[in-house]
Short mmCIF file of C-alpha atoms in Angstrom, two decimals:
data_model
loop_
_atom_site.label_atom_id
_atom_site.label_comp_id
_atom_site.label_asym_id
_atom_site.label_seq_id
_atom_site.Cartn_x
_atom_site.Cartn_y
_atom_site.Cartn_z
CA UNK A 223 -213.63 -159.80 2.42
CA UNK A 224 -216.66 -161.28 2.51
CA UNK A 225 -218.74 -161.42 -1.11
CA UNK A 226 -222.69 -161.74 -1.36
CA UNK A 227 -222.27 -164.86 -3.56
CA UNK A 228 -221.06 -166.26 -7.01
CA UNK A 229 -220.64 -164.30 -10.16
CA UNK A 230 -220.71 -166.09 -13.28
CA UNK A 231 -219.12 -164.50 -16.05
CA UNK A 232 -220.48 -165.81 -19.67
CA UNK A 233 -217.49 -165.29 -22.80
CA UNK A 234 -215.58 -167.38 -25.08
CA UNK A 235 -212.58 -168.63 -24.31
CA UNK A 236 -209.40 -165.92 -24.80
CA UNK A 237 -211.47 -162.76 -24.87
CA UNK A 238 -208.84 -160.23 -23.74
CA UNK A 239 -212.52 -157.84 -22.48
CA UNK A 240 -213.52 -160.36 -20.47
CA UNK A 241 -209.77 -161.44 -18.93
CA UNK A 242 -209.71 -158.06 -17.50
CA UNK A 243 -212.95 -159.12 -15.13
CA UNK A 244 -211.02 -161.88 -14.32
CA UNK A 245 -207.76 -160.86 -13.22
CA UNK A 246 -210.02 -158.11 -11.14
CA UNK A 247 -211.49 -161.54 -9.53
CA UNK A 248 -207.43 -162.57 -8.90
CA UNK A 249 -206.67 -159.37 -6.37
CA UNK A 250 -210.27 -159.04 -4.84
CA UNK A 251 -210.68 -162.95 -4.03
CA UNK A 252 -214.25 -162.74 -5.59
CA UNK A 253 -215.85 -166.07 -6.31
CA UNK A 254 -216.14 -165.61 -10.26
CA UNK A 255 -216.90 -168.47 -12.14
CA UNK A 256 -216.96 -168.90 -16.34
CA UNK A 257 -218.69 -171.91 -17.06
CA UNK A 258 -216.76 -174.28 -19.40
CA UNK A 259 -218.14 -175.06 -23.46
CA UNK A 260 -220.10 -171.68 -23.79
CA UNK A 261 -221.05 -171.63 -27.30
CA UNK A 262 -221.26 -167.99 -28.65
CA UNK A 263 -223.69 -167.83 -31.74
CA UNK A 264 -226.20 -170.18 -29.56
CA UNK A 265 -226.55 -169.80 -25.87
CA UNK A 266 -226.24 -166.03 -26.23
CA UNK A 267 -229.29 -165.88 -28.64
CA UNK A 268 -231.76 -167.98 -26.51
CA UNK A 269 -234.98 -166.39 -24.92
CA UNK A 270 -234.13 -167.10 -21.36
CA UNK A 271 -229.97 -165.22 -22.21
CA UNK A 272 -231.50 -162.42 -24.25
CA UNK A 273 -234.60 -161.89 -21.10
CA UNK A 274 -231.26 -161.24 -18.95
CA UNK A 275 -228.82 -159.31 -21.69
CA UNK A 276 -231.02 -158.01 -24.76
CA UNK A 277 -227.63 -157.36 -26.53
CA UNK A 278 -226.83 -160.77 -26.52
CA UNK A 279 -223.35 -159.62 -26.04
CA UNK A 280 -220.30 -162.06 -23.78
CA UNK A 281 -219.06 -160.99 -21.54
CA UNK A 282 -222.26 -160.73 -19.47
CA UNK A 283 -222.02 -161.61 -15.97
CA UNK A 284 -224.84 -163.07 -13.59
CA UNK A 285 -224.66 -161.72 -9.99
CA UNK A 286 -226.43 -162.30 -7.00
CA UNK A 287 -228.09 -158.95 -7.45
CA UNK A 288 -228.76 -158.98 -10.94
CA UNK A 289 -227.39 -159.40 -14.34
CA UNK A 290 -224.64 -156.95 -15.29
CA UNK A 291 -223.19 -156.22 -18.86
CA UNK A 292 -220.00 -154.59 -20.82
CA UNK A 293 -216.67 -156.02 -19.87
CA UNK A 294 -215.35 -153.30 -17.86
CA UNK A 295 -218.30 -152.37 -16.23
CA UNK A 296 -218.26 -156.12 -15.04
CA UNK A 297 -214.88 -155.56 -14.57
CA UNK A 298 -215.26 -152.78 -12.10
CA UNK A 299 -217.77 -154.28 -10.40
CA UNK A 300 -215.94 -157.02 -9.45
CA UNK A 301 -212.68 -154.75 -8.60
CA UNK A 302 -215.20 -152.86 -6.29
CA UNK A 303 -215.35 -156.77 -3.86
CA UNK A 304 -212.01 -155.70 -2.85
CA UNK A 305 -212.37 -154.20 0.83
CA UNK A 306 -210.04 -151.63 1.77
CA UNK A 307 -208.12 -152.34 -1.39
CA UNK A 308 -209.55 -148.94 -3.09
CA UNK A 309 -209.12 -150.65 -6.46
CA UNK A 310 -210.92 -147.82 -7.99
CA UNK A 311 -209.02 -144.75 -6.27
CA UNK A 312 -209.27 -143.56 -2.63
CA UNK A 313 -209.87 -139.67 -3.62
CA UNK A 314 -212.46 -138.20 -6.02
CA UNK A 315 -208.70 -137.46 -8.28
CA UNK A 316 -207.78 -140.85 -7.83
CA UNK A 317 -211.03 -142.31 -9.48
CA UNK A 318 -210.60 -139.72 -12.15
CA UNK A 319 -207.63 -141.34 -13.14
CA UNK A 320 -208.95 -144.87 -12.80
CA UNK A 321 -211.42 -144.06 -15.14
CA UNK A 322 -209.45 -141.83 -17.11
CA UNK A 323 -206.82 -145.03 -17.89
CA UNK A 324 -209.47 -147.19 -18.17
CA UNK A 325 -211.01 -145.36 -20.79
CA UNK A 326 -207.74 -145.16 -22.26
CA UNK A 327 -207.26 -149.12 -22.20
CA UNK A 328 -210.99 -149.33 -23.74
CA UNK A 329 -210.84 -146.21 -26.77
CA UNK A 330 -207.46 -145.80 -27.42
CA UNK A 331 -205.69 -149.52 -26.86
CA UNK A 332 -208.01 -152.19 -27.50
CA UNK A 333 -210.03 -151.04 -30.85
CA UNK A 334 -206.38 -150.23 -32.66
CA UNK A 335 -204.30 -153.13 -31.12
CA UNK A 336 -207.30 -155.53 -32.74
CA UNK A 337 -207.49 -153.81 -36.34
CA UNK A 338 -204.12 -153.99 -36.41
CA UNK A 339 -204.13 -158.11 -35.33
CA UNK A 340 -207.33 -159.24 -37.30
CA UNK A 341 -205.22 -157.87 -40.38
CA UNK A 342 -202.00 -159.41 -39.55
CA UNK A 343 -203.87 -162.94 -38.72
CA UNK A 344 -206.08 -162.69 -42.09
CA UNK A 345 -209.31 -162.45 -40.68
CA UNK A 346 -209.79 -159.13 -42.50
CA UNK A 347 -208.03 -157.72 -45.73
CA UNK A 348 -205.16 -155.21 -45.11
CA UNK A 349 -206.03 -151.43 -45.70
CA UNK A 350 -205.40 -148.06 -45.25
CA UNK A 351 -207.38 -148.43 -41.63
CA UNK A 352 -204.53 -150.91 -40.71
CA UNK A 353 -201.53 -148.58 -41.02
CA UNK A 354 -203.85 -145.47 -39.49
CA UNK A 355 -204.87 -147.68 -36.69
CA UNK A 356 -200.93 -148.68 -35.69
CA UNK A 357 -199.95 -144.57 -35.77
CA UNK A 358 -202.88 -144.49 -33.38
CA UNK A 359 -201.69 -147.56 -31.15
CA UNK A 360 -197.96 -146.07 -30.90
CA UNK A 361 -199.07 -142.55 -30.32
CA UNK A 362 -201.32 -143.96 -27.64
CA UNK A 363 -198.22 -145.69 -26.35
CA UNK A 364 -196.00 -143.25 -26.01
CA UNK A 365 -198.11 -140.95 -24.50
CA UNK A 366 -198.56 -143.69 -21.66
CA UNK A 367 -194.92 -143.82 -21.54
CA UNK A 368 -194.59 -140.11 -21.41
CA UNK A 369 -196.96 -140.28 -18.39
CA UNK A 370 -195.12 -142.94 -16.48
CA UNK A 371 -192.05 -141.21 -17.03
CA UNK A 372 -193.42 -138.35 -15.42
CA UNK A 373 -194.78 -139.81 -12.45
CA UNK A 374 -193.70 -143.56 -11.74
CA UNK A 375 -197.31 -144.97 -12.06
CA UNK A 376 -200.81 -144.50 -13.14
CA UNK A 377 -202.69 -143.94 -9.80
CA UNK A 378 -201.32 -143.15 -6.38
CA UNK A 379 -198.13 -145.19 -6.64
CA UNK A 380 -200.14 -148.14 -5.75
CA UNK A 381 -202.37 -151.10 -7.57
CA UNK A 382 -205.78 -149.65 -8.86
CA UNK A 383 -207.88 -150.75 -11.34
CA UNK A 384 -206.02 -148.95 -14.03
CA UNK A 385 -203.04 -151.27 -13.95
CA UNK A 386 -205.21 -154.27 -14.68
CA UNK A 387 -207.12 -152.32 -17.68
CA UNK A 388 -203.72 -150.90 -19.54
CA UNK A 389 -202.09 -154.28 -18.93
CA UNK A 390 -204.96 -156.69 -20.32
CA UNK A 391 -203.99 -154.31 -23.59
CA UNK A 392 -200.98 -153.71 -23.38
CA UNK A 393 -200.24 -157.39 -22.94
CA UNK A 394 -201.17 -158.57 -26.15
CA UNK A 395 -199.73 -155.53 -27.64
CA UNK A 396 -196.50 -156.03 -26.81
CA UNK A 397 -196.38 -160.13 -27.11
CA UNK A 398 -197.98 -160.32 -30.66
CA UNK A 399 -197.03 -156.68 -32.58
CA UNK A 400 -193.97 -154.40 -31.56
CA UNK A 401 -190.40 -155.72 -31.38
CA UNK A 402 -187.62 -154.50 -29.59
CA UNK A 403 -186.49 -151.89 -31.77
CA UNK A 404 -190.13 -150.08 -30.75
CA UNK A 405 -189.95 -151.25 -27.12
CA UNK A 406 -186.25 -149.25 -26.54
CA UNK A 407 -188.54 -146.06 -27.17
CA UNK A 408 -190.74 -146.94 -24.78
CA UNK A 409 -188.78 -148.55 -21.48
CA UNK A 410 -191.31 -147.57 -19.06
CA UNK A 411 -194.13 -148.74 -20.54
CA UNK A 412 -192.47 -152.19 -21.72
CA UNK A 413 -191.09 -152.77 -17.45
CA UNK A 414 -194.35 -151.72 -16.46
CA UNK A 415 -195.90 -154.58 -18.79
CA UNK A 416 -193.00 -157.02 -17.69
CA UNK A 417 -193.55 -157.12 -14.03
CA UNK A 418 -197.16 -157.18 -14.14
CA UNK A 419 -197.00 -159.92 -16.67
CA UNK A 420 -194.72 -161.70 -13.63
CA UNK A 421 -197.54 -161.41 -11.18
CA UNK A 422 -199.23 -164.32 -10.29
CA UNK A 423 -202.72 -163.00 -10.29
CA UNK A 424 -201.66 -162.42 -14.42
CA UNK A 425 -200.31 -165.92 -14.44
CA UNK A 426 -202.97 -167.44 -13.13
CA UNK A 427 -205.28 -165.82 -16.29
CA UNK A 428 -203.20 -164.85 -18.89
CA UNK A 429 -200.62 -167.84 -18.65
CA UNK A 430 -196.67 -167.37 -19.08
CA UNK A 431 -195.58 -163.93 -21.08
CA UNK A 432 -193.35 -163.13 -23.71
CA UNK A 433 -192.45 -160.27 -25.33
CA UNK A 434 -193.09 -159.99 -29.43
CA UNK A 435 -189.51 -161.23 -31.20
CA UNK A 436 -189.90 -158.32 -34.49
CA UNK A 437 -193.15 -155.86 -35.03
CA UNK A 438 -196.06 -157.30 -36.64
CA UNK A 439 -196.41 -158.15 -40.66
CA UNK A 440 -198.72 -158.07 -43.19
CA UNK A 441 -200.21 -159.81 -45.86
CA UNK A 442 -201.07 -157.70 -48.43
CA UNK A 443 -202.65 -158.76 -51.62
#
């Protein structure tokens, strides 16, 4: 396909929101760039980033047409370069459940699966939102599980946009906080993580995967 021009993609390096823009950019061929030494806390509170994105919120994204904001909305944007590709579903039902697993990935997966890691790294004290939020994160996964069991994919029995969403949380999810004990109740779920973690548009972002070796601990004071 043919693209209108360059996308630049502002962030800080690692941010699992803004990965999910660029592992879009890995299927659809779009020319994304994210320039190199970003400093959060300074470029994103200058006049000329705030006249673009008054949030002052990464990722934020710079394209040809205009200046676009919110990770997956810059994520879907660039999923939408892909001609003929339908990332986003083919039928009115198919973009329902696009957005339906996206939303998913963005209420359900990401906000637990990062209480539950700032807590087990120390960046925040352990409390009862910790344990709530992991009841959350594996009743969110098994019902994903339940799903695929039920129908062998997310969307159509092909690629969509969904896939890249549930894996860019599911991925640290499974490396960093559930062992195998919690993975053998969810086999679905942990194959569909493995082979997409094998594909070499993931590879190319994400590096090399590995599954977590026990679940996630705690420091508790």
């Amino acid at each position: 396909p043919e693209f209108p021009g360059s996308t630049t993609v502002y962030s800080y390096p690692g941010s699992p929101y803004t990965a999910i823009g660029l592992l879009a950019a890995q299927f659809t061929k779009a020319d994304v760039t994210v320039p190199e030494g970003f400093k959060m806390g300074v470029e994103n509170k200058t006049p000329e980033f705030l006249a673009k994105f008054p949030m002052g919120k990464v990722p934020a994204a710079d394209t040809p047409e205009g200046p676009v904001s919110e990770s997956f909305a810059i994520a879907r944007h660039i999923a939408r370069m892909a001609a003929g590709m339908d990332l986003l579903g083919a039928t009115p039902y198919e973009q329902a459940l696009v957005d339906q697993w996206s939303f998913f990935a963005a209420t359900e997966l990401f906000p637990n699966a990062l209480r539950v890691w700032v807590s087990a790294i120390g960046m925040r004290p352990f409390n009862d939102e910790v344990p709530a939020a992991l009841d959350k994160l594996r009743r969110a996964l098994k019902a994903a599980e339940a799903y695929l069991a039920a129908h062998g994919h997310f969307v159509a029995g092909k690629l969509s946009f969904a896939d890249m969403a549930l894996f860019g949380a599911l991925r640290p999810t499974f490396a960093l906080m559930f062992g195998p004990e919690f993975r053998a109740e969810v086999p679905k779920l942990t194959a569909f993580v493995a082979e997409f973690a094998a594909k070499p548009e993931a590879v190319a972002v994400y590096g090399e995967f590995a599954f977590a070796e026990k679940d996630v601990e705690f420091k508790q004071e």
